[in-house]
PDB file of C-alpha atoms in Angstrom:
ATOM      1  CA  UNK U 947    -119.930-188.606  51.383  1.00  0.00           C
ATOM      2  CA  UNK U 948    -119.038-190.951  48.535  1.00  0.00           C
ATOM      3  CA  UNK U 949    -116.293-193.407  49.611  1.00  0.00           C
ATOM      4  CA  UNK U 950    -114.293-192.575  46.463  1.00  0.00           C
ATOM      5  CA  UNK U 951    -113.672-188.987  47.617  1.00  0.00           C
ATOM      6  CA  UNK U 952    -110.723-189.664  50.003  1.00  0.00           C
ATOM      7  CA  UNK U 953    -109.123-191.977  47.425  1.00  0.00           C
ATOM      8  CA  UNK U 954    -109.361-189.311  44.712  1.00  0.00           C
ATOM      9  CA  UNK U 955    -107.810-186.726  47.027  1.00  0.00           C
ATOM     10  CA  UNK U 956    -104.851-189.039  47.734  1.00  0.00           C
ATOM     11  CA  UNK U 957    -104.335-189.862  44.061  1.00  0.00           C
ATOM     12  CA  UNK U 958    -104.507-186.227  42.975  1.00  0.00           C
ATOM     13  CA  UNK U 959    -101.989-185.144  45.602  1.00  0.00           C
ATOM     14  CA  UNK U 960     -99.520-187.866  44.523  1.00  0.00           C
ATOM     15  CA  UNK U 961     -99.752-187.808  40.724  1.00  0.00           C
ATOM     16  CA  UNK U 962     -97.776-184.584  40.002  1.00  0.00           C
ATOM     17  CA  UNK U 963     -94.736-186.050  41.772  1.00  0.00           C
ATOM     18  CA  UNK U 964     -94.652-189.377  39.938  1.00  0.00           C
ATOM     19  CA  UNK U 965     -91.638-189.345  37.611  1.00  0.00           C
ATOM     20  CA  UNK U 966     -93.037-191.807  35.048  1.00  0.00           C
ATOM     21  CA  UNK U 967     -96.553-190.391  34.842  1.00  0.00           C
ATOM     22  CA  UNK U 968     -98.179-189.265  31.621  1.00  0.00           C
ATOM     23  CA  UNK U 969     -98.294-185.625  30.631  1.00  0.00           C
ATOM     24  CA  UNK U 970    -101.840-184.251  30.786  1.00  0.00           C
ATOM     25  CA  UNK U 971    -102.604-181.676  28.110  1.00  0.00           C
ATOM     26  CA  UNK U 972    -103.320-178.332  29.794  1.00  0.00           C
ATOM     27  CA  UNK U 973    -101.713-179.238  33.127  1.00  0.00           C
ATOM     28  CA  UNK U 974     -99.569-176.115  32.886  1.00  0.00           C
ATOM     29  CA  UNK U 975    -102.717-174.048  33.430  1.00  0.00           C
ATOM     30  CA  UNK U 976    -104.121-175.754  36.532  1.00  0.00           C
ATOM     31  CA  UNK U 977    -100.802-177.227  37.822  1.00  0.00           C
ATOM     32  CA  UNK U 978    -102.847-179.879  39.680  1.00  0.00           C
ATOM     33  CA  UNK U 979    -104.264-177.328  42.123  1.00  0.00           C
ATOM     34  CA  UNK U 980    -107.943-177.228  43.023  1.00  0.00           C
ATOM     35  CA  UNK U 981    -110.062-174.217  43.860  1.00  0.00           C
ATOM     36  CA  UNK U 982    -111.900-174.158  47.187  1.00  0.00           C
ATOM     37  CA  UNK U 983    -114.707-176.601  47.860  1.00  0.00           C
ATOM     38  CA  UNK U 984    -118.161-175.147  47.300  1.00  0.00           C
ATOM     39  CA  UNK U 985    -120.714-174.730  50.053  1.00  0.00           C
ATOM     40  CA  UNK U 986    -123.955-176.677  49.660  1.00  0.00           C
ATOM     41  CA  UNK U 987    -125.837-173.357  49.621  1.00  0.00           C
ATOM     42  CA  UNK U 988    -123.733-172.129  46.668  1.00  0.00           C
ATOM     43  CA  UNK U 989    -124.463-175.284  44.668  1.00  0.00           C
ATOM     44  CA  UNK U 990    -128.161-175.206  45.592  1.00  0.00           C
ATOM     45  CA  UNK U 991    -128.397-171.564  44.482  1.00  0.00           C
ATOM     46  CA  UNK U 992    -126.851-172.447  41.111  1.00  0.00           C
ATOM     47  CA  UNK U 993    -129.296-175.345  40.693  1.00  0.00           C
ATOM     48  CA  UNK U 994    -132.265-173.125  41.586  1.00  0.00           C
ATOM     49  CA  UNK U 995    -131.138-170.339  39.239  1.00  0.00           C
ATOM     50  CA  UNK U 996    -130.879-172.789  36.324  1.00  0.00           C
ATOM     51  CA  UNK U 997    -133.792-175.048  37.331  1.00  0.00           C
ATOM     52  CA  UNK U 998    -131.618-178.184  37.262  1.00  0.00           C
ATOM     53  CA  UNK U 999    -130.252-180.820  39.634  1.00  0.00           C
ATOM     54  CA  UNK U1000    -126.540-181.463  39.278  1.00  0.00           C
ATOM     55  CA  UNK U1001    -125.611-185.145  39.001  1.00  0.00           C
ATOM     56  CA  UNK U1002    -124.712-186.447  42.459  1.00  0.00           C
ATOM     57  CA  UNK U1003    -121.108-187.518  41.719  1.00  0.00           C
ATOM     58  CA  UNK U1004    -120.265-184.127  40.176  1.00  0.00           C
ATOM     59  CA  UNK U1005    -122.004-182.323  43.035  1.00  0.00           C
ATOM     60  CA  UNK U1006    -119.991-184.339  45.577  1.00  0.00           C
ATOM     61  CA  UNK U1007    -116.768-183.479  43.776  1.00  0.00           C
ATOM     62  CA  UNK U1008    -117.584-179.773  43.982  1.00  0.00           C
ATOM     63  CA  UNK U1009    -118.564-179.863  47.663  1.00  0.00           C
ATOM     64  CA  UNK U1010    -115.972-182.346  48.983  1.00  0.00           C
ATOM     65  CA  UNK U1011    -112.907-182.018  46.712  1.00  0.00           C
ATOM     66  CA  UNK U1012    -112.780-178.711  44.838  1.00  0.00           C
ATOM     67  CA  UNK U1013    -114.862-176.249  42.861  1.00  0.00           C
ATOM     68  CA  UNK U1014    -112.388-175.593  40.024  1.00  0.00           C
ATOM     69  CA  UNK U1015    -108.902-176.390  38.790  1.00  0.00           C
ATOM     70  CA  UNK U1016    -107.151-179.752  38.395  1.00  0.00           C
ATOM     71  CA  UNK U1017    -108.915-181.908  35.819  1.00  0.00           C
ATOM     72  CA  UNK U1018    -108.298-183.146  32.280  1.00  0.00           C
ATOM     73  CA  UNK U1019    -107.488-180.541  29.615  1.00  0.00           C
ATOM     74  CA  UNK U1020    -107.310-176.977  31.002  1.00  0.00           C
ATOM     75  CA  UNK U1021    -109.256-177.870  34.131  1.00  0.00           C
ATOM     76  CA  UNK U1022    -112.582-177.673  35.867  1.00  0.00           C
ATOM     77  CA  UNK U1023    -114.502-174.475  35.160  1.00  0.00           C
ATOM     78  CA  UNK U1024    -115.763-172.617  38.269  1.00  0.00           C
ATOM     79  CA  UNK U1025    -119.476-173.379  38.673  1.00  0.00           C
ATOM     80  CA  UNK U1026    -120.563-169.761  38.205  1.00  0.00           C
ATOM     81  CA  UNK U1027    -118.933-169.774  34.742  1.00  0.00           C
ATOM     82  CA  UNK U1028    -120.453-173.110  33.643  1.00  0.00           C
ATOM     83  CA  UNK U1029    -123.082-172.809  30.930  1.00  0.00           C
ATOM     84  CA  UNK U1030    -126.003-174.979  29.939  1.00  0.00           C
ATOM     85  CA  UNK U1031    -125.885-176.399  26.432  1.00  0.00           C
ATOM     86  CA  UNK U1032    -128.160-178.480  24.241  1.00  0.00           C
ATOM     87  CA  UNK U1033    -127.028-180.819  21.504  1.00  0.00           C
ATOM     88  CA  UNK U1034    -127.895-179.656  18.010  1.00  0.00           C
ATOM     89  CA  UNK U1035    -130.737-181.593  16.370  1.00  0.00           C
ATOM     90  CA  UNK U1036    -129.724-184.516  14.170  1.00  0.00           C
ATOM     91  CA  UNK U1037    -128.869-183.520  10.619  1.00  0.00           C
ATOM     92  CA  UNK U1038    -128.072-185.695   7.652  1.00  0.00           C
ATOM     93  CA  UNK U1039    -127.181-189.288   8.577  1.00  0.00           C
ATOM     94  CA  UNK U1040    -123.533-189.513   9.585  1.00  0.00           C
ATOM     95  CA  UNK U1041    -123.241-185.769  10.232  1.00  0.00           C
ATOM     96  CA  UNK U1042    -121.657-184.947  13.630  1.00  0.00           C
ATOM     97  CA  UNK U1043    -123.770-182.986  16.115  1.00  0.00           C
ATOM     98  CA  UNK U1044    -122.504-179.917  17.913  1.00  0.00           C
ATOM     99  CA  UNK U1045    -123.675-178.048  20.994  1.00  0.00           C
ATOM    100  CA  UNK U1046    -125.247-174.637  21.440  1.00  0.00           C
ATOM    101  CA  UNK U1047    -126.269-172.397  24.321  1.00  0.00           C
ATOM    102  CA  UNK U1048    -129.487-173.619  25.945  1.00  0.00           C
ATOM    103  CA  UNK U1049    -130.737-170.077  26.483  1.00  0.00           C
ATOM    104  CA  UNK U1050    -133.235-169.382  29.225  1.00  0.00           C
ATOM    105  CA  UNK U1051    -136.728-170.643  29.863  1.00  0.00           C
ATOM    106  CA  UNK U1052    -138.185-173.906  28.631  1.00  0.00           C
ATOM    107  CA  UNK U1053    -135.596-176.212  27.102  1.00  0.00           C
ATOM    108  CA  UNK U1054    -136.125-178.541  24.210  1.00  0.00           C
ATOM    109  CA  UNK U1055    -133.843-181.529  24.278  1.00  0.00           C
ATOM    110  CA  UNK U1056    -131.480-182.852  26.902  1.00  0.00           C
ATOM    111  CA  UNK U1057    -129.367-180.394  28.880  1.00  0.00           C
ATOM    112  CA  UNK U1058    -125.595-180.562  29.276  1.00  0.00           C
ATOM    113  CA  UNK U1059    -123.437-178.460  31.590  1.00  0.00           C
ATOM    114  CA  UNK U1060    -120.093-177.259  30.191  1.00  0.00           C
ATOM    115  CA  UNK U1061    -117.724-178.187  33.060  1.00  0.00           C
ATOM    116  CA  UNK U1062    -114.179-178.593  31.664  1.00  0.00           C
ATOM    117  CA  UNK U1063    -112.222-176.063  29.628  1.00  0.00           C
ATOM    118  CA  UNK U1064    -110.812-177.742  26.509  1.00  0.00           C
ATOM    119  CA  UNK U1065    -110.005-174.724  24.344  1.00  0.00           C
ATOM    120  CA  UNK U1066    -111.262-173.513  20.965  1.00  0.00           C
ATOM    121  CA  UNK U1067    -114.760-174.846  20.281  1.00  0.00           C
ATOM    122  CA  UNK U1068    -114.236-178.235  21.940  1.00  0.00           C
ATOM    123  CA  UNK U1069    -116.411-178.878  24.983  1.00  0.00           C
ATOM    124  CA  UNK U1070    -116.430-181.312  27.870  1.00  0.00           C
ATOM    125  CA  UNK U1071    -119.911-181.481  29.356  1.00  0.00           C
ATOM    126  CA  UNK U1072    -121.890-183.506  31.849  1.00  0.00           C
ATOM    127  CA  UNK U1073    -125.471-184.510  31.077  1.00  0.00           C
ATOM    128  CA  UNK U1074    -127.919-183.017  33.583  1.00  0.00           C
ATOM    129  CA  UNK U1075    -131.168-184.247  32.002  1.00  0.00           C
ATOM    130  CA  UNK U1076    -132.120-187.122  29.722  1.00  0.00           C
ATOM    131  CA  UNK U1077    -130.877-190.692  29.409  1.00  0.00           C
ATOM    132  CA  UNK U1078    -127.193-189.753  29.839  1.00  0.00           C
ATOM    133  CA  UNK U1079    -127.583-187.979  33.220  1.00  0.00           C
ATOM    134  CA  UNK U1080    -124.268-187.957  35.066  1.00  0.00           C
ATOM    135  CA  UNK U1081    -122.201-189.115  32.091  1.00  0.00           C
ATOM    136  CA  UNK U1082    -119.335-187.037  30.711  1.00  0.00           C
ATOM    137  CA  UNK U1083    -119.495-186.209  26.999  1.00  0.00           C
ATOM    138  CA  UNK U1084    -116.725-184.648  24.919  1.00  0.00           C
ATOM    139  CA  UNK U1085    -117.587-182.946  21.645  1.00  0.00           C
ATOM    140  CA  UNK U1086    -117.208-179.902  19.464  1.00  0.00           C
ATOM    141  CA  UNK U1087    -119.652-176.992  19.616  1.00  0.00           C
ATOM    142  CA  UNK U1088    -119.490-176.504  15.854  1.00  0.00           C
ATOM    143  CA  UNK U1089    -119.953-180.190  15.099  1.00  0.00           C
ATOM    144  CA  UNK U1090    -116.534-180.618  13.475  1.00  0.00           C
ATOM    145  CA  UNK U1091    -116.437-184.026  15.148  1.00  0.00           C
ATOM    146  CA  UNK U1092    -119.163-185.981  16.854  1.00  0.00           C
ATOM    147  CA  UNK U1093    -119.800-186.283  20.586  1.00  0.00           C
ATOM    148  CA  UNK U1094    -118.043-189.049  22.499  1.00  0.00           C
ATOM    149  CA  UNK U1095    -119.868-190.398  25.562  1.00  0.00           C
ATOM    150  CA  UNK U1096    -117.453-191.699  28.183  1.00  0.00           C
ATOM    151  CA  UNK U1097    -117.909-195.279  29.324  1.00  0.00           C
ATOM    152  CA  UNK U1098    -117.324-194.090  32.917  1.00  0.00           C
ATOM    153  CA  UNK U1099    -120.548-194.372  34.899  1.00  0.00           C
ATOM    154  CA  UNK U1100    -120.288-190.931  36.511  1.00  0.00           C
ATOM    155  CA  UNK U1101    -118.014-187.941  37.012  1.00  0.00           C
ATOM    156  CA  UNK U1102    -116.027-189.470  39.887  1.00  0.00           C
ATOM    157  CA  UNK U1103    -115.263-192.599  37.821  1.00  0.00           C
ATOM    158  CA  UNK U1104    -114.264-190.438  34.859  1.00  0.00           C
ATOM    159  CA  UNK U1105    -111.993-188.294  37.020  1.00  0.00           C
ATOM    160  CA  UNK U1106    -110.413-191.352  38.629  1.00  0.00           C
ATOM    161  CA  UNK U1107    -109.768-192.860  35.177  1.00  0.00           C
ATOM    162  CA  UNK U1108    -107.824-189.708  34.294  1.00  0.00           C
ATOM    163  CA  UNK U1109    -105.723-190.007  37.473  1.00  0.00           C
ATOM    164  CA  UNK U1110    -105.170-193.768  37.037  1.00  0.00           C
ATOM    165  CA  UNK U1111    -104.119-193.535  33.391  1.00  0.00           C
ATOM    166  CA  UNK U1112    -101.813-190.612  34.123  1.00  0.00           C
ATOM    167  CA  UNK U1113    -100.254-192.373  37.126  1.00  0.00           C
ATOM    168  CA  UNK U1114     -99.683-195.532  35.067  1.00  0.00           C
ATOM    169  CA  UNK U1115     -97.930-193.540  32.321  1.00  0.00           C
ATOM    170  CA  UNK U1116    -100.535-194.473  29.711  1.00  0.00           C
ATOM    171  CA  UNK U1117    -101.424-192.803  26.434  1.00  0.00           C
ATOM    172  CA  UNK U1118    -105.082-191.848  26.193  1.00  0.00           C
ATOM    173  CA  UNK U1119    -106.138-189.520  23.387  1.00  0.00           C
ATOM    174  CA  UNK U1120    -109.686-189.163  24.738  1.00  0.00           C
ATOM    175  CA  UNK U1121    -108.227-187.651  27.932  1.00  0.00           C
ATOM    176  CA  UNK U1122    -105.249-186.025  26.115  1.00  0.00           C
ATOM    177  CA  UNK U1123    -102.641-187.999  28.063  1.00  0.00           C
ATOM    178  CA  UNK U1124     -99.216-188.626  26.579  1.00  0.00           C
ATOM    179  CA  UNK U1125     -96.955-191.285  28.064  1.00  0.00           C
ATOM    180  CA  UNK U1126     -93.294-190.517  28.788  1.00  0.00           C
ATOM    181  CA  UNK U1127     -92.314-192.980  26.035  1.00  0.00           C
ATOM    182  CA  UNK U1128     -94.516-191.322  23.426  1.00  0.00           C
ATOM    183  CA  UNK U1129     -93.647-187.810  24.587  1.00  0.00           C
ATOM    184  CA  UNK U1130     -89.984-188.529  23.818  1.00  0.00           C
ATOM    185  CA  UNK U1131     -90.744-189.882  20.311  1.00  0.00           C
ATOM    186  CA  UNK U1132     -90.282-187.421  17.389  1.00  0.00           C
ATOM    187  CA  UNK U1133     -93.516-188.598  15.670  1.00  0.00           C
ATOM    188  CA  UNK U1134     -95.577-188.838  18.876  1.00  0.00           C
ATOM    189  CA  UNK U1135     -98.655-187.168  17.384  1.00  0.00           C
ATOM    190  CA  UNK U1136     -99.054-190.067  14.944  1.00  0.00           C
ATOM    191  CA  UNK U1137     -98.500-192.899  17.427  1.00  0.00           C
ATOM    192  CA  UNK U1138    -100.992-192.259  20.248  1.00  0.00           C
ATOM    193  CA  UNK U1139    -103.798-194.824  20.257  1.00  0.00           C
ATOM    194  CA  UNK U1140    -107.358-193.524  20.263  1.00  0.00           C
ATOM    195  CA  UNK U1141    -109.018-195.049  23.314  1.00  0.00           C
TER     196      UNK U1141
END
């Protein structure tokens, strides 16, 4: 088991009760609760059915912390509802790329698993093949805005960044966190820094 797992459990259990923490967009849906941990056999069956290997850090989260619920935005999607996506081919220079369903069978391009519910056509995915394997990417399926690859090295680092920034009362537009100070400001939507 990854040594970060117990630390993440402790942080997640404490953060909802911190009075000066940031508000996490969508927290009303998951209320910081996690679904049950997934059995190795369940995860292995999903991998076999989709002919993929889940990135290790994400896999460890599912099997040692929880299989759905508390996460940025509206929360972690249950594995059986996660879908494989591919990034649209590059278009005109400077045109944002969206995501589309990977379909079944042979895949062209790198595969991404839709793991976090963001709402509308926005997606939070984790790369399962290609040079970005294990990295979290946020984008828009329709290509209204371009994909943003997180600087976190893997899913556990990305998740811990969310907990740390929220606990510290920070603003973070990439993770949709609003500090108590900014939340109280009448023009808060204009003041949040894009990190």
